[in-house]
Tab-separated table of C-alpha atoms in Angstrom:
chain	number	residue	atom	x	y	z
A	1	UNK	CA	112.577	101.104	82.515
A	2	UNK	CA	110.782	99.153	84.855
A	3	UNK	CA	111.490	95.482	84.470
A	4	UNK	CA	108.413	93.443	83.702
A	5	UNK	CA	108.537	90.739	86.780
A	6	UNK	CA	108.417	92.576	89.887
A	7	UNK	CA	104.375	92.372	90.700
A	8	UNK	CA	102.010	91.188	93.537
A	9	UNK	CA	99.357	88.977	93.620
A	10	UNK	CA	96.735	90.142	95.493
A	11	UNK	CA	96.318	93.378	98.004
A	12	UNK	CA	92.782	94.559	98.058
A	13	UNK	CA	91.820	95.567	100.985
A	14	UNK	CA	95.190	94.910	102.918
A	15	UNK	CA	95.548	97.852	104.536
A	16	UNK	CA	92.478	98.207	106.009
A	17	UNK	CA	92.187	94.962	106.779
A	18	UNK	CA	95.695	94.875	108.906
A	19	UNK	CA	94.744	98.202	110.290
A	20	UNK	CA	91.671	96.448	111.652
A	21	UNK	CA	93.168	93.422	112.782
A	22	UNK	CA	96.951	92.965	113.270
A	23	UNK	CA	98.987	90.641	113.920
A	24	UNK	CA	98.728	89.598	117.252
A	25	UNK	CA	102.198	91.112	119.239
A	26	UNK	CA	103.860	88.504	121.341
A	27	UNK	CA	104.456	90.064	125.020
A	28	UNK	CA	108.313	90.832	124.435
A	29	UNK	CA	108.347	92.067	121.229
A	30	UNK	CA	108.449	95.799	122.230
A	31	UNK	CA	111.473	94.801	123.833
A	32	UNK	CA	113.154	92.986	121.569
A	33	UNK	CA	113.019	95.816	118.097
A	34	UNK	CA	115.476	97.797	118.207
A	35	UNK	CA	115.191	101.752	118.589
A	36	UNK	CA	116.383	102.323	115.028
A	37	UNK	CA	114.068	100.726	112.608
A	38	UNK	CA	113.323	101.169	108.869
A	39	UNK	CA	110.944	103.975	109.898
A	40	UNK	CA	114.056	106.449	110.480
A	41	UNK	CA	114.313	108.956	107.824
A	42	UNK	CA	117.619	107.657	106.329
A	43	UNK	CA	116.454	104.039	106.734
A	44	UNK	CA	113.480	104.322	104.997
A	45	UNK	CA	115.481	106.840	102.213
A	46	UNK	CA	117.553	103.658	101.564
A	47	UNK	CA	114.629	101.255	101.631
A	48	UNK	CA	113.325	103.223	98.694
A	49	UNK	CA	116.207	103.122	96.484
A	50	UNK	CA	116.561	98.900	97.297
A	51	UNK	CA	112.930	98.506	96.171
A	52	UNK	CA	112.884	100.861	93.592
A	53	UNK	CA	116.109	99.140	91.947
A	54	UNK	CA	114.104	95.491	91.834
A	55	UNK	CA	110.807	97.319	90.881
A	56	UNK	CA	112.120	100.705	88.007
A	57	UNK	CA	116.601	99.095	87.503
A	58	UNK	CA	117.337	102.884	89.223
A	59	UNK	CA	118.180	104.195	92.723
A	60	UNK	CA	116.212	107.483	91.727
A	61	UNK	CA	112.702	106.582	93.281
A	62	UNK	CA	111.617	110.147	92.963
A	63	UNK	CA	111.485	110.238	89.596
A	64	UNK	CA	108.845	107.318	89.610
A	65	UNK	CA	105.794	109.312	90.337
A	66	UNK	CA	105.441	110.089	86.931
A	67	UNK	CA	106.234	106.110	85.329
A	68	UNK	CA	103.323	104.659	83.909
A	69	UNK	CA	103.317	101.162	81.498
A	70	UNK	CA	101.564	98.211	81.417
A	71	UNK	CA	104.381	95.973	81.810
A	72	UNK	CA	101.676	93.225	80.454
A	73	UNK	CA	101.483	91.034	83.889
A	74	UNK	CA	97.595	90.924	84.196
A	75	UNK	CA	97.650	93.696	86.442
A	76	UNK	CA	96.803	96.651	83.670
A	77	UNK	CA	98.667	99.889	83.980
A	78	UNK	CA	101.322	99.736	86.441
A	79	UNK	CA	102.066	103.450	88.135
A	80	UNK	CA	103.869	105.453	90.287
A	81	UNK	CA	106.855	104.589	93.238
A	82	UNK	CA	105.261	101.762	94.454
A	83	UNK	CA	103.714	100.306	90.943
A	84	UNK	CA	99.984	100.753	91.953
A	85	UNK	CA	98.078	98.870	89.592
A	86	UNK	CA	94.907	99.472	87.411
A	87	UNK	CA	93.763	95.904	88.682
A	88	UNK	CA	94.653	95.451	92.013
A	89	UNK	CA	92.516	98.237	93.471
A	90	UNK	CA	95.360	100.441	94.815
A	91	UNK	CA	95.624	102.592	91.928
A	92	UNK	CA	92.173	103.337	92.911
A	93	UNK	CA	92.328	103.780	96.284
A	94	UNK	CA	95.052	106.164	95.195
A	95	UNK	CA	93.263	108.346	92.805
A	96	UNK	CA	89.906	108.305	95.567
A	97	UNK	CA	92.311	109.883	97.862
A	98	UNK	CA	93.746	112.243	95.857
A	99	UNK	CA	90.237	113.063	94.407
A	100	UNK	CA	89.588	113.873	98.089
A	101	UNK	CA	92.070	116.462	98.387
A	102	UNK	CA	91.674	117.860	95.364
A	103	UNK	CA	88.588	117.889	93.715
A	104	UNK	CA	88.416	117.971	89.685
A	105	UNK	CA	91.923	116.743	89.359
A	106	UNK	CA	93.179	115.761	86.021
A	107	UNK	CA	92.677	112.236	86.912
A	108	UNK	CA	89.674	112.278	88.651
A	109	UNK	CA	87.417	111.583	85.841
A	110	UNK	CA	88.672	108.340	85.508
A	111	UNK	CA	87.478	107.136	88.415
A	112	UNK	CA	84.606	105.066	87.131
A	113	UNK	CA	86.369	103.414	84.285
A	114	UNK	CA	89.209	102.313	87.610
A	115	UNK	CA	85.937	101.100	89.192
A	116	UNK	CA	85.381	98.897	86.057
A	117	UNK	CA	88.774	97.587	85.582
A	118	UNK	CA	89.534	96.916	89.088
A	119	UNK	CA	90.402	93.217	89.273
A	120	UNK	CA	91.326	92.838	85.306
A	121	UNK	CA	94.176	94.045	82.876
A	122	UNK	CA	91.264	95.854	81.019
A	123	UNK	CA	91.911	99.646	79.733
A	124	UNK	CA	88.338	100.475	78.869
A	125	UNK	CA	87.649	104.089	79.437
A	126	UNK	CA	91.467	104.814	80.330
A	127	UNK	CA	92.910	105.061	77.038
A	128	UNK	CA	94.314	106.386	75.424
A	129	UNK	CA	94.579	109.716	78.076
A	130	UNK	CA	95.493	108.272	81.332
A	131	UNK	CA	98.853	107.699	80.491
A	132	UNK	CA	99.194	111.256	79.771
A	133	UNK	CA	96.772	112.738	82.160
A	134	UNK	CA	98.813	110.435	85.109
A	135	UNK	CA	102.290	111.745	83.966
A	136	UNK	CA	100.588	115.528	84.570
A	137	UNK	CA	99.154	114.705	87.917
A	138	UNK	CA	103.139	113.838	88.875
A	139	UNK	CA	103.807	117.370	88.296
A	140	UNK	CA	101.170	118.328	91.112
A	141	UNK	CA	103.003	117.981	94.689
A	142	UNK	CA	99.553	116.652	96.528
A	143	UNK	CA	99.570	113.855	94.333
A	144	UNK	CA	103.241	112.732	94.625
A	145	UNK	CA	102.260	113.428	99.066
A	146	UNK	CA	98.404	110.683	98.048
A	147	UNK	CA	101.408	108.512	96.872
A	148	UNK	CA	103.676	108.517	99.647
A	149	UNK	CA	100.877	108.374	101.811
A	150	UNK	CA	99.508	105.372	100.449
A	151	UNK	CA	102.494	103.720	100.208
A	152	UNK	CA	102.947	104.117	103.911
A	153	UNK	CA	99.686	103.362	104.357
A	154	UNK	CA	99.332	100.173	102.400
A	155	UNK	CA	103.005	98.794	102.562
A	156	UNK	CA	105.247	100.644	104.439
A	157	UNK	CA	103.572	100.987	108.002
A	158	UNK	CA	102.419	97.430	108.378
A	159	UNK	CA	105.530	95.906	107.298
A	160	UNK	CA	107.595	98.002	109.335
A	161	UNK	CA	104.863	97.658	112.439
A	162	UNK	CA	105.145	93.614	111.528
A	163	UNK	CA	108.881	93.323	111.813
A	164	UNK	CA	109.237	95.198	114.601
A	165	UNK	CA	106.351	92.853	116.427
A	166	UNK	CA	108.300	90.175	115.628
A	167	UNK	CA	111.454	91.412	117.202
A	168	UNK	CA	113.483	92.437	113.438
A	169	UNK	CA	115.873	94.904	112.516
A	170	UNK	CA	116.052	97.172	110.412
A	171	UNK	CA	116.810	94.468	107.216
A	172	UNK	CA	113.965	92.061	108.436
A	173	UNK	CA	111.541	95.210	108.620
A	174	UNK	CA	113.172	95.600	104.718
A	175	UNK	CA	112.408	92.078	103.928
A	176	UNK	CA	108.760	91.957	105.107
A	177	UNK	CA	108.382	95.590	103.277
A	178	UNK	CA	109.591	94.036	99.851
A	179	UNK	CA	107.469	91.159	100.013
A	180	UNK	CA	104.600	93.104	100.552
A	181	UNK	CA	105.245	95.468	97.498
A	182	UNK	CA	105.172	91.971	95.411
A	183	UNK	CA	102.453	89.945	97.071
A	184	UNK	CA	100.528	91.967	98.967
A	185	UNK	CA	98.433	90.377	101.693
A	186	UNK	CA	95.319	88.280	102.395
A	187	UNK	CA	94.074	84.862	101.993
A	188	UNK	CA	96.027	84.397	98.592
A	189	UNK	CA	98.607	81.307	99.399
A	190	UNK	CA	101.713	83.227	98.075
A	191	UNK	CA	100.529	86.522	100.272
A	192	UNK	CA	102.781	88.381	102.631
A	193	UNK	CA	100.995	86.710	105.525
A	194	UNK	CA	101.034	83.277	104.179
A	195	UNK	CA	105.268	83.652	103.244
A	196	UNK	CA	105.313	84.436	107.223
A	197	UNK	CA	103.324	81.684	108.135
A	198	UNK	CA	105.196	79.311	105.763
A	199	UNK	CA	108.888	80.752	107.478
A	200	UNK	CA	107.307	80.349	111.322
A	201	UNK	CA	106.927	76.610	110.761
A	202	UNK	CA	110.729	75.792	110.601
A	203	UNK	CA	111.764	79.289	112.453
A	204	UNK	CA	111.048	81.358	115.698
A	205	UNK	CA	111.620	85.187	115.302
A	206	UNK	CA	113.413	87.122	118.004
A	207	UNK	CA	110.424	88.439	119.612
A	208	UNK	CA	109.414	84.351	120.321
A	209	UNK	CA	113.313	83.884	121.523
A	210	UNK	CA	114.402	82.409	118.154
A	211	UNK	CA	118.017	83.652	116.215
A	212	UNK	CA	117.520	86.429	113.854
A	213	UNK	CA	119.825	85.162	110.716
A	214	UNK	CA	117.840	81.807	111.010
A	215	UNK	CA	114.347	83.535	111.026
A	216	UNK	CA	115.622	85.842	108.268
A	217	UNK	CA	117.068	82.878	106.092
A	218	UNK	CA	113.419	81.008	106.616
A	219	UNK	CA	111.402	84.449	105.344
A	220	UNK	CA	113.757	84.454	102.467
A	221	UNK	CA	113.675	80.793	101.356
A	222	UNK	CA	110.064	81.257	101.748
A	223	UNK	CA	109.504	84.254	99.718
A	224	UNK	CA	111.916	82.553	97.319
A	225	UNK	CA	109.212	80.001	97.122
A	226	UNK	CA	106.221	82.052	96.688
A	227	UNK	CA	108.104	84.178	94.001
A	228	UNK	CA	109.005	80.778	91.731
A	229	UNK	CA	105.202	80.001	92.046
A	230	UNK	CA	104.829	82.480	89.262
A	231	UNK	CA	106.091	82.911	86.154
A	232	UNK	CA	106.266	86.933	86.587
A	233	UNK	CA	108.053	86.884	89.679
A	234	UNK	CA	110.524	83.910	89.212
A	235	UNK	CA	113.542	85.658	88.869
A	236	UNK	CA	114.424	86.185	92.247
A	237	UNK	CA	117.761	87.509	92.282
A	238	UNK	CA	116.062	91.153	94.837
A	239	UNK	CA	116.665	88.259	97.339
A	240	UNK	CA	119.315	86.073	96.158
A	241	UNK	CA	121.418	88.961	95.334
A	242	UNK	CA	120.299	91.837	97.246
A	243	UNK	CA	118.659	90.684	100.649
A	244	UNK	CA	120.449	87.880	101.117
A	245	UNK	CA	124.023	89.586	100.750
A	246	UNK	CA	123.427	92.035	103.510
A	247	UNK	CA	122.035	88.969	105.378
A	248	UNK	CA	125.259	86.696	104.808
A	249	UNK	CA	127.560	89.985	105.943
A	250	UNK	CA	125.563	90.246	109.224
A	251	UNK	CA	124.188	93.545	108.081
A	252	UNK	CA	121.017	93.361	109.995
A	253	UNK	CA	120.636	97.271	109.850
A	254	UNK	CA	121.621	97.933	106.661
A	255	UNK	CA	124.577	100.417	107.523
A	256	UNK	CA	126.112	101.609	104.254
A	257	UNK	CA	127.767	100.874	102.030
A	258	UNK	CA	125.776	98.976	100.449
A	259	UNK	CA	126.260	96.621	97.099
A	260	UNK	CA	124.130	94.289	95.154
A	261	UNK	CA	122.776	93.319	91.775
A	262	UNK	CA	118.651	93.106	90.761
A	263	UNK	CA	118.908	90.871	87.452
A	264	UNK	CA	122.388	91.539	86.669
A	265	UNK	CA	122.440	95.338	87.554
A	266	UNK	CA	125.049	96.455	89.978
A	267	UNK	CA	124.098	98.757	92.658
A	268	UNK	CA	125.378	101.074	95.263
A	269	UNK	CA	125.123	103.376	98.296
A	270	UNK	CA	127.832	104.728	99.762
């Protein structure tokens, strides 16, 4: 079951917003990522099971496209490997893009009442079949691909295009990708870009000449602090006991094996 505090804030619009205007890349940061980054195939294959341990307590992230609740956060049904939400407008964009693909989907004629509830918990003109009527969509393999491919779209590729601008490893790239899952990005004060900005004012990444581990220890107090801004998210033991243990044993790219807990569950991969 998916525990109840692992949620953004805001992410409407994120990815199209970074698509139109990254971050700016400082002239040496090509240089400075690594060749190996979170985007390689057994990178990212671990990256999945660390987020989907915080975000569903299992390593099995495949069996997520078919999880729906409302896991009552304000954020109204929470679906899928990445927990799209009803009210954050990526649940939406998700079911647009699938409706795309394939017209008349099982899901696609709830695409005005997502219109509706987009930006409240609200369930008017989803219940009581979307629940359902999501859990059968799972079973269709171009839905489970409109996940993945918003995933990458909306979290995935700009953290991993992020950290490796700013000179990270394969763990930084990580770090930057979980905080993104949680807070999403824009002008909202505990956003992705504003945890960065808050880290950058007592650290230099790599790709400005600064030490990883000291950058990496600034993200993470900083997403510590954005994450203890909310009730929902205070439990921060995906960094305290997750991130930062591969950070404290020098793991910057996350070779197995790997150990850690997410609020007191032990985890592994060998």
């Amino acid at each position: 079951m998916r525990h109840p505090t692992p949620r953004r804030t805001a992410l409407a619009l994120f990815g199209a917003a970074l698509a139109a205007a990254p971050f700016l890349k400082p002239p040496h940061a090509m240089a400075s990522a690594r060749a190996i980054g979170l985007d390689d195939p057994a990178k990212k294959e671990i990256a999945m099971q660390l987020v989907s341990s915080a975000e569903n307590s299992s390593l099995d992230w495949k069996a997520q496209y078919q999880y729906i609740e409302d896991i009552r956060d304000g954020r109204g049904y929470t679906a899928g490997i990445i927990g799209f939400c009803s009210g954050t407008g990526d649940m939406l964009d998700l079911v647009e893009l699938y409706t795309d693909r394939e017209p008349g989907n099982v899901l696609a004629k709830y695409l005005p009442a997502l219109r509706r509830v987009d930006g409240c918990d609200s369930h008017d003109g989803l219940d009581p079949g979307f629940p359902g009527d999501w859990r059968r969509a799972a079973r269709d393999a171009a839905f489970r691909r409109a996940q993945d491919d918003e995933r990458d779209r909306v979290y995935f590729g700009p953290a991993v295009r992020q950290g490796k601008a700013d000179g990270l490893r394969v763990l930084g790239q990580f770090a930057y990708y979980d905080a993104i899952v949680m807070h999403g990005d824009g002008d909202d004060p505990l956003s992705f870009r504003n945890i960065r900005r808050r880290a950058l004012r007592t650290a230099e990444p790599p790709a400005s000449g600064g030490d990883e581990v000291t950058y990496l220890d600034a993200f993470l107090d900083a997403r510590v602090w954005a994450m203890k801004q909310e009730e929902a998210h205070s439990d921060t033991s995906r960094v305290d006991t997750a991130q930062r243990v591969f950070l404290r044993k020098r793991n910057l790219d996350l070779d197995p094996p790997l150990d850690w807990k997410v609020y007191g569950d032990s985890y592994h991969i060998g």
